[in-house]
Structure formats: C-alpha cells, structure tokens
Amino acid sequence: MMRDLFQVRIETPRGVFAVIFHAAGIYRICFPGTAPPEPCREGRPPWLDLAGDFERYFRGERVEWERYPVDLESYPPFQRRVLEAVRAIPFGAVCTYREAAARAGSLRAWRAAGQALKANRTPVLVPCHRVISAAGAPGGWSGAPGWKEYLLKLEGWSGS
DNA sequence: ATTAATAGCGGCA
DNA sequence: TGCCGCTATTAAT
C-alpha cells in the first residue's frame, strides 16, 4: 500500500539526514549524501522534537526511539518480525544474527535475517547496527561504509 | 518455473 | 583449518 510521502531535513553533528514519513509512521531514513528514492514533498512531522532527538542521538545521548511509529507494513512477514525484534534491542546492547533470527521465530534463518537488515529502510530507528556477527565483527552495512562502526562506537560499544 | 545469491553460523573431519 | 547445509526472499535465467 503506497501512501503520500513527506520529508524533513534534519541537521546533526554528523551531517544532514532526511526523514521520510506519512501520517501513520516513519517510512525511511536517508543518511547524509543520499536522496530519497521515492517522490515526496517537504512537510513538518506530526511528532514533537524529532529533530531534537536526532541531534541528541548524534551527540551520544540516549534516545527513546520506541515512541516513534515505524512503517513496517510493506515488508514480508519474516523480515518484519526480524525488524521488530531488532527494534527491541536496548541502547548500547548488541545481539548476533543468530539471536535476531531466533527472536523472529526461526532459529536457523540467520541468513534471511541478514536480508531483512539489508532491506531495513529505517536505520537508527530500527537499530540494525546493533546486530553483529558472532565473531564480534560488526558485519555488513548496506549504506556508505563506516556507519555501522560509527553508530556502535557512539553507543559505547568497545569492539571485539 | 527454476536457480542463484544474499549483511552468517555451528558442526564435523 | 576447511567444507557443508541451512532459511526467506528477491533477482536473474
């Protein structure tokens, strides 16, 4: 189901992010230097202090992203369960691909869990950076390189 | 309609 | 150490 989309640009210490949203939730996060692939108009989000939360987060403060509704409707069922499980990982904590798949209900589907994270349209709000490989390496990131490591460090993860 | 390719993991030789 | 199979989904054949 395709809805009318709006976007806000938000300045942070790490660059300008674009948040794409509609009335029922946040649809996509665009990292600095990337443009939204779908057409959208400028608009003001209905949620209070979204920009403030971004600034605080990129300054290293804890932010309760759970209070923002994220649009997960267009994902296939398993991917959606993975993203919901990943959303529940607390600030500063991490889990493995295996655990993420298990929490989504299919213990052996780590690989498919990786696909779900790759398909994740809303990084940061769905903190896919908190899913790391069992060996302690950060693992993949579908956007520009370095961001996963950066976000983990921002949340106090000391590395392997 | 089938097959290949994925943001990985654990078991077994 | 290296090989194998596994799961869900999409893209290519």
JSON list of C-alpha atoms (C1' of nucleotides) in Angstrom, two decimals:
[
{"chain": "A", "resi": 1, "resn": "MET", "atom": "CA", "xyz": [0.00, 0.00, 0.00]},
{"chain": "A", "resi": 2, "resn": "MET", "atom": "CA", "xyz": [1.57, 3.25, -1.17]},
{"chain": "A", "resi": 3, "resn": "ARG", "atom": "CA", "xyz": [0.84, 6.46, 0.71]},
{"chain": "A", "resi": 4, "resn": "ASP", "atom": "CA", "xyz": [1.66, 10.11, 0.14]},
{"chain": "A", "resi": 5, "resn": "LEU", "atom": "CA", "xyz": [5.15, 10.71, 1.49]},
{"chain": "A", "resi": 6, "resn": "PHE", "atom": "CA", "xyz": [6.70, 13.79, 3.06]},
{"chain": "A", "resi": 7, "resn": "GLN", "atom": "CA", "xyz": [10.24, 14.57, 4.08]},
{"chain": "A", "resi": 8, "resn": "VAL", "atom": "CA", "xyz": [12.04, 16.70, 6.67]},
{"chain": "A", "resi": 9, "resn": "ARG", "atom": "CA", "xyz": [15.72, 17.51, 6.62]},
{"chain": "A", "resi": 10, "resn": "ILE", "atom": "CA", "xyz": [17.42, 17.37, 9.98]},
{"chain": "A", "resi": 11, "resn": "GLU", "atom": "CA", "xyz": [20.86, 18.79, 10.77]},
{"chain": "A", "resi": 12, "resn": "THR", "atom": "CA", "xyz": [23.07, 16.80, 13.13]},
{"chain": "A", "resi": 13, "resn": "PRO", "atom": "CA", "xyz": [26.73, 16.88, 14.15]},
{"chain": "A", "resi": 14, "resn": "ARG", "atom": "CA", "xyz": [27.26, 14.16, 11.52]},
{"chain": "A", "resi": 15, "resn": "GLY", "atom": "CA", "xyz": [25.51, 15.82, 8.61]},
{"chain": "A", "resi": 16, "resn": "VAL", "atom": "CA", "xyz": [22.04, 16.38, 7.22]},
{"chain": "A", "resi": 17, "resn": "PHE", "atom": "CA", "xyz": [19.61, 13.47, 7.45]},
{"chain": "A", "resi": 18, "resn": "ALA", "atom": "CA", "xyz": [16.28, 13.21, 5.65]},
{"chain": "A", "resi": 19, "resn": "VAL", "atom": "CA", "xyz": [13.34, 11.55, 7.38]},
{"chain": "A", "resi": 20, "resn": "ILE", "atom": "CA", "xyz": [10.58, 10.33, 5.05]},
{"chain": "A", "resi": 21, "resn": "PHE", "atom": "CA", "xyz": [7.20, 9.86, 6.72]},
{"chain": "A", "resi": 22, "resn": "HIS", "atom": "CA", "xyz": [3.44, 9.71, 6.28]},
{"chain": "A", "resi": 23, "resn": "ALA", "atom": "CA", "xyz": [0.59, 10.14, 8.73]},
{"chain": "A", "resi": 24, "resn": "ALA", "atom": "CA", "xyz": [0.86, 6.59, 10.11]},
{"chain": "A", "resi": 25, "resn": "GLY", "atom": "CA", "xyz": [4.60, 6.40, 10.64]},
{"chain": "A", "resi": 26, "resn": "ILE", "atom": "CA", "xyz": [8.18, 6.92, 9.59]},
{"chain": "A", "resi": 27, "resn": "TYR", "atom": "CA", "xyz": [8.95, 5.31, 6.25]},
{"chain": "A", "resi": 28, "resn": "ARG", "atom": "CA", "xyz": [12.64, 5.85, 5.54]},
{"chain": "A", "resi": 29, "resn": "ILE", "atom": "CA", "xyz": [15.80, 7.43, 6.92]},
{"chain": "A", "resi": 30, "resn": "CYS", "atom": "CA", "xyz": [18.22, 8.89, 4.38]},
{"chain": "A", "resi": 31, "resn": "PHE", "atom": "CA", "xyz": [21.81, 9.28, 5.52]},
{"chain": "A", "resi": 32, "resn": "PRO", "atom": "CA", "xyz": [23.86, 12.35, 4.55]},
{"chain": "A", "resi": 33, "resn": "GLY", "atom": "CA", "xyz": [24.70, 12.39, 0.89]},
{"chain": "A", "resi": 34, "resn": "THR", "atom": "CA", "xyz": [21.81, 10.16, -0.18]},
{"chain": "A", "resi": 35, "resn": "ALA", "atom": "CA", "xyz": [18.49, 11.23, -1.66]},
{"chain": "A", "resi": 36, "resn": "PRO", "atom": "CA", "xyz": [15.10, 9.58, -1.14]},
{"chain": "A", "resi": 37, "resn": "PRO", "atom": "CA", "xyz": [14.38, 7.16, -3.99]},
{"chain": "A", "resi": 38, "resn": "GLU", "atom": "CA", "xyz": [10.66, 7.84, -3.94]},
{"chain": "A", "resi": 39, "resn": "PRO", "atom": "CA", "xyz": [9.00, 11.17, -4.72]},
{"chain": "A", "resi": 40, "resn": "CYS", "atom": "CA", "xyz": [7.99, 13.18, -1.67]},
{"chain": "A", "resi": 41, "resn": "ARG", "atom": "CA", "xyz": [7.12, 16.74, -0.67]},
{"chain": "A", "resi": 42, "resn": "GLU", "atom": "CA", "xyz": [8.53, 18.83, 2.14]},
{"chain": "A", "resi": 43, "resn": "GLY", "atom": "CA", "xyz": [6.46, 18.64, 5.30]},
{"chain": "A", "resi": 44, "resn": "ARG", "atom": "CA", "xyz": [6.50, 19.01, 9.06]},
{"chain": "A", "resi": 45, "resn": "PRO", "atom": "CA", "xyz": [6.31, 15.75, 11.01]},
{"chain": "A", "resi": 46, "resn": "PRO", "atom": "CA", "xyz": [3.43, 15.26, 13.47]},
{"chain": "A", "resi": 47, "resn": "TRP", "atom": "CA", "xyz": [5.82, 14.05, 16.20]},
{"chain": "A", "resi": 48, "resn": "LEU", "atom": "CA", "xyz": [7.27, 16.53, 18.63]},
{"chain": "A", "resi": 49, "resn": "ASP", "atom": "CA", "xyz": [11.01, 17.16, 18.69]},
{"chain": "A", "resi": 50, "resn": "LEU", "atom": "CA", "xyz": [12.10, 14.57, 16.13]},
{"chain": "A", "resi": 51, "resn": "ALA", "atom": "CA", "xyz": [14.90, 16.91, 15.11]},
{"chain": "A", "resi": 52, "resn": "GLY", "atom": "CA", "xyz": [15.93, 17.37, 18.75]},
{"chain": "A", "resi": 53, "resn": "ASP", "atom": "CA", "xyz": [16.13, 13.62, 19.23]},
{"chain": "A", "resi": 54, "resn": "PHE", "atom": "CA", "xyz": [18.38, 13.26, 16.17]},
{"chain": "A", "resi": 55, "resn": "GLU", "atom": "CA", "xyz": [20.71, 15.98, 17.40]},
{"chain": "A", "resi": 56, "resn": "ARG", "atom": "CA", "xyz": [20.89, 14.46, 20.86]},
{"chain": "A", "resi": 57, "resn": "TYR", "atom": "CA", "xyz": [21.45, 10.97, 19.50]},
{"chain": "A", "resi": 58, "resn": "PHE", "atom": "CA", "xyz": [24.35, 12.03, 17.31]},
{"chain": "A", "resi": 59, "resn": "ARG", "atom": "CA", "xyz": [25.80, 13.89, 20.25]},
{"chain": "A", "resi": 60, "resn": "GLY", "atom": "CA", "xyz": [25.95, 10.50, 22.01]},
{"chain": "A", "resi": 61, "resn": "GLU", "atom": "CA", "xyz": [22.88, 10.79, 24.26]},
{"chain": "A", "resi": 62, "resn": "ARG", "atom": "CA", "xyz": [20.32, 8.05, 24.77]},
{"chain": "A", "resi": 63, "resn": "VAL", "atom": "CA", "xyz": [17.11, 8.48, 22.82]},
{"chain": "A", "resi": 64, "resn": "GLU", "atom": "CA", "xyz": [13.85, 6.52, 23.19]},
{"chain": "A", "resi": 65, "resn": "TRP", "atom": "CA", "xyz": [13.15, 5.78, 19.54]},
{"chain": "A", "resi": 66, "resn": "GLU", "atom": "CA", "xyz": [10.29, 3.45, 20.53]},
{"chain": "A", "resi": 67, "resn": "ARG", "atom": "CA", "xyz": [7.95, 6.39, 20.80]},
{"chain": "A", "resi": 68, "resn": "TYR", "atom": "CA", "xyz": [8.05, 6.93, 17.04]},
{"chain": "A", "resi": 69, "resn": "PRO", "atom": "CA", "xyz": [5.83, 4.71, 14.90]},
{"chain": "A", "resi": 70, "resn": "VAL", "atom": "CA", "xyz": [7.79, 2.99, 12.13]},
{"chain": "A", "resi": 71, "resn": "ASP", "atom": "CA", "xyz": [6.03, 1.80, 8.98]},
{"chain": "A", "resi": 72, "resn": "LEU", "atom": "CA", "xyz": [6.88, -1.90, 8.65]},
{"chain": "A", "resi": 73, "resn": "GLU", "atom": "CA", "xyz": [3.83, -2.82, 6.59]},
{"chain": "A", "resi": 74, "resn": "SER", "atom": "CA", "xyz": [5.47, -3.33, 3.23]},
{"chain": "A", "resi": 75, "resn": "TYR", "atom": "CA", "xyz": [7.98, -5.95, 4.43]},
{"chain": "A", "resi": 76, "resn": "PRO", "atom": "CA", "xyz": [7.38, -9.68, 4.05]},
{"chain": "A", "resi": 77, "resn": "PRO", "atom": "CA", "xyz": [6.30, -11.35, 7.30]},
{"chain": "A", "resi": 78, "resn": "PHE", "atom": "CA", "xyz": [9.59, -12.81, 8.43]},
{"chain": "A", "resi": 79, "resn": "GLN", "atom": "CA", "xyz": [11.55, -9.64, 7.71]},
{"chain": "A", "resi": 80, "resn": "ARG", "atom": "CA", "xyz": [9.01, -7.68, 9.65]},
{"chain": "A", "resi": 81, "resn": "ARG", "atom": "CA", "xyz": [9.41, -9.93, 12.68]},
{"chain": "A", "resi": 82, "resn": "VAL", "atom": "CA", "xyz": [13.19, -9.56, 12.46]},
{"chain": "A", "resi": 83, "resn": "LEU", "atom": "CA", "xyz": [12.93, -5.77, 12.33]},
{"chain": "A", "resi": 84, "resn": "GLU", "atom": "CA", "xyz": [10.54, -5.73, 15.30]},
{"chain": "A", "resi": 85, "resn": "ALA", "atom": "CA", "xyz": [12.93, -7.92, 17.28]},
{"chain": "A", "resi": 86, "resn": "VAL", "atom": "CA", "xyz": [15.87, -5.69, 16.38]},
{"chain": "A", "resi": 87, "resn": "ARG", "atom": "CA", "xyz": [13.91, -2.65, 17.43]},
{"chain": "A", "resi": 88, "resn": "ALA", "atom": "CA", "xyz": [13.66, -4.11, 20.92]},
{"chain": "A", "resi": 89, "resn": "ILE", "atom": "CA", "xyz": [17.45, -4.27, 21.41]},
{"chain": "A", "resi": 90, "resn": "PRO", "atom": "CA", "xyz": [18.24, -1.61, 24.02]},
{"chain": "A", "resi": 91, "resn": "PHE", "atom": "CA", "xyz": [20.64, 1.29, 23.53]},
{"chain": "A", "resi": 92, "resn": "GLY", "atom": "CA", "xyz": [24.21, 0.13, 23.93]},
{"chain": "A", "resi": 93, "resn": "ALA", "atom": "CA", "xyz": [23.38, -3.59, 23.67]},
{"chain": "A", "resi": 94, "resn": "VAL", "atom": "CA", "xyz": [24.12, -5.85, 20.73]},
{"chain": "A", "resi": 95, "resn": "CYS", "atom": "CA", "xyz": [22.96, -9.27, 19.52]},
{"chain": "A", "resi": 96, "resn": "THR", "atom": "CA", "xyz": [24.10, -11.73, 16.87]},
{"chain": "A", "resi": 97, "resn": "TYR", "atom": "CA", "xyz": [22.40, -12.54, 13.58]},
{"chain": "A", "resi": 98, "resn": "ARG", "atom": "CA", "xyz": [21.57, -15.93, 15.05]},
{"chain": "A", "resi": 99, "resn": "GLU", "atom": "CA", "xyz": [19.79, -14.40, 18.07]},
{"chain": "A", "resi": 100, "resn": "ALA", "atom": "CA", "xyz": [17.91, -11.96, 15.89]},
{"chain": "A", "resi": 101, "resn": "ALA", "atom": "CA", "xyz": [16.60, -14.83, 13.75]},
{"chain": "A", "resi": 102, "resn": "ALA", "atom": "CA", "xyz": [15.68, -16.85, 16.84]},
{"chain": "A", "resi": 103, "resn": "ARG", "atom": "CA", "xyz": [13.71, -13.94, 18.29]},
{"chain": "A", "resi": 104, "resn": "ALA", "atom": "CA", "xyz": [11.91, -13.64, 14.96]},
{"chain": "A", "resi": 105, "resn": "GLY", "atom": "CA", "xyz": [10.80, -17.23, 15.37]},
{"chain": "A", "resi": 106, "resn": "SER", "atom": "CA", "xyz": [13.12, -19.17, 13.07]},
{"chain": "A", "resi": 107, "resn": "LEU", "atom": "CA", "xyz": [16.31, -20.29, 14.76]},
{"chain": "A", "resi": 108, "resn": "ARG", "atom": "CA", "xyz": [18.12, -21.35, 11.61]},
{"chain": "A", "resi": 109, "resn": "ALA", "atom": "CA", "xyz": [17.26, -18.37, 9.43]},
{"chain": "A", "resi": 110, "resn": "TRP", "atom": "CA", "xyz": [20.29, -16.17, 10.21]},
{"chain": "A", "resi": 111, "resn": "ARG", "atom": "CA", "xyz": [20.95, -15.64, 6.58]},
{"chain": "A", "resi": 112, "resn": "ALA", "atom": "CA", "xyz": [17.43, -14.49, 5.93]},
{"chain": "A", "resi": 113, "resn": "ALA", "atom": "CA", "xyz": [17.79, -12.21, 8.96]},
{"chain": "A", "resi": 114, "resn": "GLY", "atom": "CA", "xyz": [20.71, -10.57, 7.20]},
{"chain": "A", "resi": 115, "resn": "GLN", "atom": "CA", "xyz": [18.47, -9.98, 4.20]},
{"chain": "A", "resi": 116, "resn": "ALA", "atom": "CA", "xyz": [15.91, -8.31, 6.47]},
{"chain": "A", "resi": 117, "resn": "LEU", "atom": "CA", "xyz": [18.52, -5.94, 7.85]},
{"chain": "A", "resi": 118, "resn": "LYS", "atom": "CA", "xyz": [19.70, -5.14, 4.35]},
{"chain": "A", "resi": 119, "resn": "ALA", "atom": "CA", "xyz": [16.11, -4.30, 3.42]},
{"chain": "A", "resi": 120, "resn": "ASN", "atom": "CA", "xyz": [15.71, -2.10, 6.51]},
{"chain": "A", "resi": 121, "resn": "ARG", "atom": "CA", "xyz": [14.58, 1.32, 5.34]},
{"chain": "A", "resi": 122, "resn": "THR", "atom": "CA", "xyz": [14.85, 2.97, 8.75]},
{"chain": "A", "resi": 123, "resn": "PRO", "atom": "CA", "xyz": [18.30, 2.54, 10.28]},
{"chain": "A", "resi": 124, "resn": "VAL", "atom": "CA", "xyz": [18.80, 4.22, 13.68]},
{"chain": "A", "resi": 125, "resn": "LEU", "atom": "CA", "xyz": [15.09, 3.86, 14.48]},
{"chain": "A", "resi": 126, "resn": "VAL", "atom": "CA", "xyz": [15.37, 0.16, 13.76]},
{"chain": "A", "resi": 127, "resn": "PRO", "atom": "CA", "xyz": [18.91, -0.17, 15.12]},
{"chain": "A", "resi": 128, "resn": "CYS", "atom": "CA", "xyz": [20.31, -2.70, 12.67]},
{"chain": "A", "resi": 129, "resn": "HIS", "atom": "CA", "xyz": [23.82, -1.62, 13.68]},
{"chain": "A", "resi": 130, "resn": "ARG", "atom": "CA", "xyz": [23.28, -3.49, 16.97]},
{"chain": "A", "resi": 131, "resn": "VAL", "atom": "CA", "xyz": [23.27, -6.81, 15.13]},
{"chain": "A", "resi": 132, "resn": "ILE", "atom": "CA", "xyz": [26.83, -8.07, 14.81]},
{"chain": "A", "resi": 133, "resn": "SER", "atom": "CA", "xyz": [28.47, -11.32, 13.79]},
{"chain": "A", "resi": 134, "resn": "ALA", "atom": "CA", "xyz": [29.13, -14.00, 16.40]},
{"chain": "A", "resi": 135, "resn": "ALA", "atom": "CA", "xyz": [32.86, -13.50, 15.91]},
{"chain": "A", "resi": 136, "resn": "GLY", "atom": "CA", "xyz": [32.50, -9.96, 17.27]},
{"chain": "A", "resi": 137, "resn": "ALA", "atom": "CA", "xyz": [32.98, -8.25, 13.92]},
{"chain": "A", "resi": 138, "resn": "PRO", "atom": "CA", "xyz": [30.42, -5.59, 13.06]},
{"chain": "A", "resi": 139, "resn": "GLY", "atom": "CA", "xyz": [29.19, -7.40, 9.94]},
{"chain": "A", "resi": 140, "resn": "GLY", "atom": "CA", "xyz": [27.59, -5.80, 6.94]},
{"chain": "A", "resi": 141, "resn": "TRP", "atom": "CA", "xyz": [26.04, -2.44, 6.20]},
{"chain": "A", "resi": 142, "resn": "SER", "atom": "CA", "xyz": [24.17, -1.67, 3.01]},
{"chain": "A", "resi": 143, "resn": "GLY", "atom": "CA", "xyz": [24.78, 2.08, 3.05]},
{"chain": "A", "resi": 144, "resn": "ALA", "atom": "CA", "xyz": [28.03, 4.01, 3.00]},
{"chain": "A", "resi": 145, "resn": "PRO", "atom": "CA", "xyz": [30.89, 2.17, 4.70]},
{"chain": "A", "resi": 146, "resn": "GLY", "atom": "CA", "xyz": [31.90, 3.05, 8.23]},
{"chain": "A", "resi": 147, "resn": "TRP", "atom": "CA", "xyz": [28.48, 4.00, 9.56]},
{"chain": "A", "resi": 148, "resn": "LYS", "atom": "CA", "xyz": [27.88, 0.76, 11.43]},
{"chain": "A", "resi": 149, "resn": "GLU", "atom": "CA", "xyz": [31.14, 1.04, 13.32]},
{"chain": "A", "resi": 150, "resn": "TYR", "atom": "CA", "xyz": [30.46, 4.70, 13.98]},
{"chain": "A", "resi": 151, "resn": "LEU", "atom": "CA", "xyz": [27.00, 4.09, 15.45]},
{"chain": "A", "resi": 152, "resn": "LEU", "atom": "CA", "xyz": [28.24, 1.23, 17.62]},
{"chain": "A", "resi": 153, "resn": "LYS", "atom": "CA", "xyz": [31.02, 3.41, 18.98]},
{"chain": "A", "resi": 154, "resn": "LEU", "atom": "CA", "xyz": [28.59, 6.23, 19.57]},
{"chain": "A", "resi": 155, "resn": "GLU", "atom": "CA", "xyz": [26.61, 3.90, 21.84]},
{"chain": "A", "resi": 156, "resn": "GLY", "atom": "CA", "xyz": [29.70, 2.86, 23.76]},
{"chain": "A", "resi": 157, "resn": "TRP", "atom": "CA", "xyz": [30.47, -0.47, 22.13]},
{"chain": "A", "resi": 158, "resn": "SER", "atom": "CA", "xyz": [34.15, -1.22, 22.63]},
{"chain": "A", "resi": 159, "resn": "GLY", "atom": "CA", "xyz": [34.60, -3.69, 19.79]},
{"chain": "A", "resi": 160, "resn": "SER", "atom": "CA", "xyz": [35.83, -7.25, 19.74]},
{"chain": "B", "resi": 1, "resn": "DA", "atom": "C1'", "xyz": [9.22, -22.34, -13.34]},
{"chain": "B", "resi": 2, "resn": "DT", "atom": "C1'", "xyz": [13.69, -22.98, -11.64]},
{"chain": "B", "resi": 3, "resn": "DT", "atom": "C1'", "xyz": [18.05, -21.36, -9.85]},
{"chain": "B", "resi": 4, "resn": "DA", "atom": "C1'", "xyz": [21.46, -18.18, -7.89]},
{"chain": "B", "resi": 5, "resn": "DA", "atom": "C1'", "xyz": [22.79, -15.06, -4.48]},
{"chain": "B", "resi": 6, "resn": "DT", "atom": "C1'", "xyz": [22.44, -12.97, -0.03]},
{"chain": "B", "resi": 7, "resn": "DA", "atom": "C1'", "xyz": [24.70, -8.03, 5.88]},
{"chain": "B", "resi": 8, "resn": "DG", "atom": "C1'", "xyz": [26.26, -15.55, 8.73]},
{"chain": "B", "resi": 9, "resn": "DC", "atom": "C1'", "xyz": [26.69, -19.73, 11.88]},
{"chain": "B", "resi": 10, "resn": "DG", "atom": "C1'", "xyz": [27.76, -24.06, 14.01]},
{"chain": "B", "resi": 11, "resn": "DG", "atom": "C1'", "xyz": [29.05, -28.82, 13.37]},
{"chain": "B", "resi": 12, "resn": "DC", "atom": "C1'", "xyz": [32.11, -32.15, 11.86]},
{"chain": "B", "resi": 13, "resn": "DA", "atom": "C1'", "xyz": [36.56, -34.22, 9.58]},
{"chain": "C", "resi": 1, "resn": "DT", "atom": "C1'", "xyz": [41.66, -25.31, 9.25]},
{"chain": "C", "resi": 2, "resn": "DG", "atom": "C1'", "xyz": [38.11, -26.07, 5.55]},
{"chain": "C", "resi": 3, "resn": "DC", "atom": "C1'", "xyz": [33.66, -27.79, 3.83]},
{"chain": "C", "resi": 4, "resn": "DC", "atom": "C1'", "xyz": [28.76, -28.28, 4.32]},
{"chain": "C", "resi": 5, "resn": "DG", "atom": "C1'", "xyz": [23.99, -27.27, 4.90]},
{"chain": "C", "resi": 6, "resn": "DC", "atom": "C1'", "xyz": [20.72, -24.37, 6.44]},
{"chain": "C", "resi": 7, "resn": "DT", "atom": "C1'", "xyz": [16.21, -20.14, 5.85]},
{"chain": "C", "resi": 8, "resn": "DA", "atom": "C1'", "xyz": [13.38, -16.46, 3.50]},
{"chain": "C", "resi": 9, "resn": "DT", "atom": "C1'", "xyz": [13.20, -13.52, -0.23]},
{"chain": "C", "resi": 10, "resn": "DT", "atom": "C1'", "xyz": [14.45, -11.36, -4.41]},
{"chain": "C", "resi": 11, "resn": "DA", "atom": "C1'", "xyz": [16.62, -11.14, -8.95]},
{"chain": "C", "resi": 12, "resn": "DA", "atom": "C1'", "xyz": [18.01, -13.41, -12.86]},
{"chain": "C", "resi": 13, "resn": "DT", "atom": "C1'", "xyz": [17.71, -17.26, -16.10]}
]
